[in-house]
Short mmCIF file of C-alpha atoms and ligand atoms in Angstrom, two decimals:
data_model
loop_
_atom_site.label_atom_id
_atom_site.label_comp_id
_atom_site.label_asym_id
_atom_site.label_seq_id
_atom_site.Cartn_x
_atom_site.Cartn_y
_atom_site.Cartn_z
CA MET A 1 -0.74 -22.72 -7.20
CA PRO A 2 1.71 -21.03 -4.80
CA ARG A 3 0.08 -18.97 -2.09
CA ALA A 4 0.95 -15.31 -1.70
CA VAL A 5 0.07 -12.75 0.95
CA VAL A 6 -0.60 -9.29 -0.43
CA LEU A 7 -0.82 -6.15 1.69
CA LEU A 8 -3.85 -4.28 0.37
CA SER A 9 -4.25 -0.67 1.43
CA GLY A 10 -7.05 0.18 -0.98
CA GLY A 11 -4.69 2.42 -2.95
CA LEU A 12 -3.74 2.20 -6.58
CA ASP A 13 -0.25 0.81 -5.95
CA SER A 14 -1.36 -2.13 -3.83
CA ALA A 15 -4.13 -2.98 -6.34
CA VAL A 16 -1.57 -3.19 -9.16
CA THR A 17 0.78 -5.19 -6.93
CA ALA A 18 -1.98 -7.70 -6.20
CA ALA A 19 -2.79 -7.97 -9.91
CA ILE A 20 0.91 -8.62 -10.63
CA ALA A 21 0.98 -11.40 -8.02
CA ARG A 22 -2.12 -12.96 -9.51
CA GLY A 23 -0.59 -12.61 -13.00
CA GLN A 24 2.37 -14.65 -11.74
CA GLY A 25 -0.01 -17.49 -10.94
CA CYS A 26 -0.29 -17.00 -7.19
CA GLU A 27 -3.33 -17.76 -5.10
CA LEU A 28 -3.95 -14.49 -3.24
CA PHE A 29 -4.55 -13.92 0.45
CA ALA A 30 -5.05 -10.24 1.20
CA LEU A 31 -4.22 -8.45 4.43
CA SER A 32 -5.37 -4.95 5.31
CA VAL A 33 -4.73 -3.11 8.53
CA ASP A 34 -7.31 -0.95 10.25
CA TYR A 35 -4.63 1.24 11.80
CA GLY A 36 -6.71 4.22 12.83
CA GLN A 37 -6.51 6.01 9.50
CA ARG A 38 -8.32 9.34 9.51
CA HIS A 39 -11.06 8.05 7.20
CA ARG A 40 -12.77 4.73 6.34
CA TYR A 41 -12.64 5.01 2.55
CA GLU A 42 -9.28 3.27 2.28
CA LEU A 43 -10.56 0.07 3.90
CA GLU A 44 -13.75 0.12 1.83
CA ALA A 45 -11.57 0.39 -1.26
CA ALA A 46 -9.41 -2.50 -0.03
CA ARG A 47 -12.55 -4.66 0.29
CA ARG A 48 -13.66 -3.76 -3.25
CA VAL A 49 -10.20 -4.45 -4.71
CA ALA A 50 -9.97 -7.79 -2.88
CA GLN A 51 -13.33 -8.81 -4.26
CA SER A 52 -12.47 -7.75 -7.81
CA LEU A 53 -9.31 -9.85 -7.70
CA ALA A 54 -11.16 -12.88 -6.32
CA VAL A 55 -8.74 -13.31 -3.42
CA ARG A 56 -9.09 -16.56 -1.50
CA ASP A 57 -9.40 -14.68 1.81
CA HIS A 58 -9.16 -11.06 2.98
CA VAL A 59 -8.20 -10.44 6.58
CA ILE A 60 -8.58 -6.97 8.10
CA VAL A 61 -6.53 -6.68 11.29
CA PRO A 62 -7.18 -3.84 13.75
CA VAL A 63 -3.95 -2.30 15.11
CA ASP A 64 -4.62 1.22 16.29
CA LEU A 65 -1.49 3.21 15.44
CA SER A 66 -3.35 6.48 16.04
CA ARG A 67 -2.83 5.74 19.74
CA PHE A 68 0.87 6.50 19.15
CA GLY A 69 0.10 9.71 17.23
CA ARG A 70 2.82 11.56 15.36
CA SER A 71 1.29 11.29 11.91
CA ALA A 72 -1.04 13.33 9.72
CA LEU A 73 -2.58 10.09 8.44
CA THR A 74 -3.82 9.14 11.89
CA GLY A 75 -5.12 12.61 12.54
CA GLN A 76 -2.56 14.34 14.74
CA TYR A 77 -1.52 16.90 12.12
CA ASP A 78 -3.25 18.47 9.14
CA VAL A 79 -2.61 16.82 5.78
CA PRO A 80 -0.30 19.08 3.72
CA LYS A 81 -1.85 20.45 0.52
CA ASP A 82 -0.53 21.81 -2.75
CA ARG A 83 3.09 21.00 -2.08
CA LEU A 84 5.45 21.33 -5.01
CA ALA A 85 6.91 18.20 -6.66
CA ASP A 86 10.39 18.79 -5.20
CA GLU A 87 8.94 19.31 -1.72
CA ILE A 88 7.06 16.00 -2.03
CA ALA A 89 10.25 14.27 -3.18
CA SER A 90 12.50 15.52 -0.37
CA GLY A 91 12.51 14.82 3.35
CA ILE A 92 10.14 12.73 5.44
CA PRO A 93 6.65 14.30 5.45
CA VAL A 94 4.16 14.44 8.35
CA THR A 95 2.12 11.79 6.52
CA TYR A 96 4.80 9.29 7.55
CA VAL A 97 3.30 6.85 10.07
CA PRO A 98 5.93 5.69 12.60
CA ALA A 99 7.27 2.27 11.53
CA ARG A 100 4.07 1.49 9.60
CA ASN A 101 5.49 -0.81 6.95
CA THR A 102 7.52 -2.72 9.55
CA VAL A 103 4.34 -3.32 11.55
CA PHE A 104 2.35 -4.26 8.41
CA LEU A 105 5.02 -6.62 7.11
CA ALA A 106 5.31 -8.27 10.52
CA LEU A 107 1.56 -9.00 10.40
CA ALA A 108 1.83 -10.21 6.79
CA LEU A 109 4.71 -12.48 7.79
CA GLY A 110 2.68 -14.08 10.58
CA TYR A 111 -0.23 -14.61 8.19
CA ALA A 112 2.10 -16.03 5.52
CA GLU A 113 3.78 -18.46 7.90
CA ALA A 114 0.39 -19.69 9.12
CA LEU A 115 -0.71 -20.23 5.51
CA SER A 116 2.62 -21.79 4.44
CA ALA A 117 2.92 -19.00 1.88
CA ALA A 118 6.51 -18.10 1.00
CA ASP A 119 5.72 -15.01 -1.04
CA LEU A 120 4.75 -11.63 0.39
CA PHE A 121 3.85 -8.75 -1.91
CA LEU A 122 3.66 -5.07 -1.06
CA GLY A 123 3.23 -2.02 -3.23
CA VAL A 124 5.95 0.25 -1.90
CA ASN A 125 7.52 2.67 -4.30
CA ALA A 126 10.86 4.41 -3.89
CA VAL A 127 10.49 6.84 -6.79
CA ASP A 128 7.65 9.13 -5.71
CA TYR A 129 8.04 8.59 -1.99
CA SER A 130 11.80 8.73 -1.72
CA GLY A 131 11.47 10.24 1.76
CA TYR A 132 9.81 7.26 3.44
CA PRO A 133 12.53 5.09 4.98
CA ASP A 134 10.28 2.02 4.96
CA CYS A 135 9.69 2.19 1.20
CA ARG A 136 13.36 1.74 0.23
CA PRO A 137 14.82 -1.42 -1.34
CA GLU A 138 17.32 -1.65 1.60
CA PHE A 139 14.38 -1.92 3.96
CA ILE A 140 12.74 -4.66 1.87
CA SER A 141 15.89 -6.78 1.69
CA ALA A 142 16.55 -6.32 5.43
CA PHE A 143 13.01 -7.45 6.23
CA GLU A 144 13.41 -10.48 3.97
CA ARG A 145 16.48 -11.52 5.98
CA LEU A 146 14.54 -11.00 9.19
CA ALA A 147 11.60 -13.07 7.89
CA ASN A 148 13.85 -16.07 7.34
CA LEU A 149 15.56 -15.66 10.73
CA ALA A 150 12.46 -14.95 12.79
CA THR A 151 10.14 -17.81 11.87
CA LYS A 152 9.87 -21.53 12.48
CA ALA A 153 9.34 -22.08 8.75
CA GLY A 154 12.46 -20.03 7.95
CA VAL A 155 14.71 -21.72 10.51
CA GLU A 156 13.53 -25.23 9.62
CA GLU A 157 13.80 -24.27 5.94
CA THR A 158 10.32 -25.46 5.08
CA LEU A 159 9.75 -22.05 3.50
CA LYS A 160 12.12 -19.49 2.00
CA PHE A 161 10.34 -16.18 2.44
CA LYS A 162 10.59 -13.68 -0.37
CA ILE A 163 9.37 -10.09 -0.08
CA HIS A 164 8.26 -8.82 -3.48
CA ALA A 165 8.05 -5.09 -4.12
CA PRO A 166 7.42 -5.11 -7.87
CA LEU A 167 6.68 -1.37 -8.07
CA ALA A 168 9.80 -0.26 -6.17
CA THR A 169 11.51 1.48 -9.08
CA MET A 170 8.51 2.28 -11.29
CA THR A 171 7.08 5.73 -11.90
CA LYS A 172 3.40 6.31 -11.13
CA ALA A 173 2.67 6.48 -14.89
CA ASP A 174 4.36 3.08 -15.41
CA ILE A 175 2.36 1.63 -12.50
CA ILE A 176 -0.88 2.89 -14.06
CA ARG A 177 0.06 1.47 -17.49
CA ARG A 178 0.92 -1.90 -15.95
CA GLY A 179 -2.35 -1.92 -14.00
CA THR A 180 -4.30 -1.14 -17.16
CA GLU A 181 -2.63 -4.06 -18.97
CA LEU A 182 -3.62 -6.33 -16.09
CA GLY A 183 -7.23 -5.10 -16.08
CA VAL A 184 -7.15 -3.26 -12.73
CA ASP A 185 -10.27 -1.16 -12.19
CA PHE A 186 -8.79 2.07 -10.78
CA GLY A 187 -12.31 3.29 -9.99
CA LEU A 188 -12.32 0.82 -7.07
CA THR A 189 -9.19 2.28 -5.48
CA HIS A 190 -8.74 5.22 -3.14
CA SER A 191 -5.57 7.29 -2.74
CA CYS A 192 -6.55 10.60 -1.13
CA TYR A 193 -5.23 11.35 2.37
CA ASP A 194 -8.05 13.77 3.11
CA PRO A 195 -11.32 13.00 1.26
CA ASP A 196 -14.56 14.88 1.91
CA SER A 197 -17.48 13.31 3.78
CA HIS A 198 -18.71 11.66 0.54
CA GLY A 199 -15.35 10.01 -0.06
CA ARG A 200 -14.40 12.33 -2.92
CA SER A 201 -10.69 12.95 -3.32
CA CYS A 202 -9.30 16.38 -2.43
CA GLY A 203 -7.00 16.71 -5.44
CA HIS A 204 -4.44 18.64 -3.38
CA CYS A 205 -2.68 16.28 -0.97
CA ASP A 206 0.62 14.64 -2.00
CA SER A 207 -1.12 11.38 -2.81
CA CYS A 208 -3.78 13.00 -5.04
CA GLN A 209 -1.16 15.09 -6.81
CA LEU A 210 1.06 12.10 -7.56
CA ARG A 211 -1.92 10.07 -8.70
CA LEU A 212 -3.24 12.80 -11.02
CA LYS A 213 0.24 13.43 -12.44
CA GLY A 214 0.62 9.68 -13.06
CA PHE A 215 -2.65 9.45 -14.97
CA ALA A 216 -1.75 12.53 -17.02
CA GLU A 217 1.68 11.12 -17.88
CA ALA A 218 0.15 7.76 -18.78
CA GLY A 219 -2.29 9.57 -21.10
CA GLN A 220 -5.29 8.29 -19.14
CA THR A 221 -8.14 9.78 -17.16
CA ASP A 222 -8.51 9.01 -13.46
CA PRO A 223 -12.01 7.51 -12.98
CA LEU A 224 -12.26 8.86 -9.39
CA GLU A 225 -14.40 11.78 -8.40
CA TYR A 226 -12.58 14.85 -7.08
CA VAL A 227 -13.93 17.71 -5.01
CA ALA A 228 -14.43 20.52 -7.50
ZN1 ZN B 301 -6.17 14.15 -1.61
#
């Protein structure tokens, strides 16, 4: 069974990505980053998802990006609420975390090389989050080149690293349908940027809005609890 490293955020997209990797016959090694997110629910969700997918190992690496600031997700700014669909789709929002996916992929690459795993999976999506520069296919292919240049395994050609972003061009509704086919339990995931103290989703941040719209378009009901 080929080994694969999957970046697990606890969100819906990374859960479906992990299920896709498993469906392709990979043995999964999950990596989550405790990056100073404004709440703990994401990491708890990542643990639940890892367990449900029977990953071989789940590593949670602390890298405190809140120390750099400059993001609503690490608490420097308020999380925007009730933005319109075209506002969400344009520009780079304050929920962007400086260079986050570059940092995460660098950690995943180190983990993969240590495991002799050639395949890295991440759940980035360029449809809903067109503003994030580190969710674009150009970024993924550039990082793949870097992975093969930057490592002993790449230079000695014992491994040919491949960065898989299977959701890159899918809509949220398609992602939800695919996850349902693969048996993903969406009740284990967490997407909200600003949950209440019980972990209930706000229903108003960009992430909640995209998630709810995706479930509606897929003709399904989101199992998560939302603040009334
Ligand atoms: Zn929310």
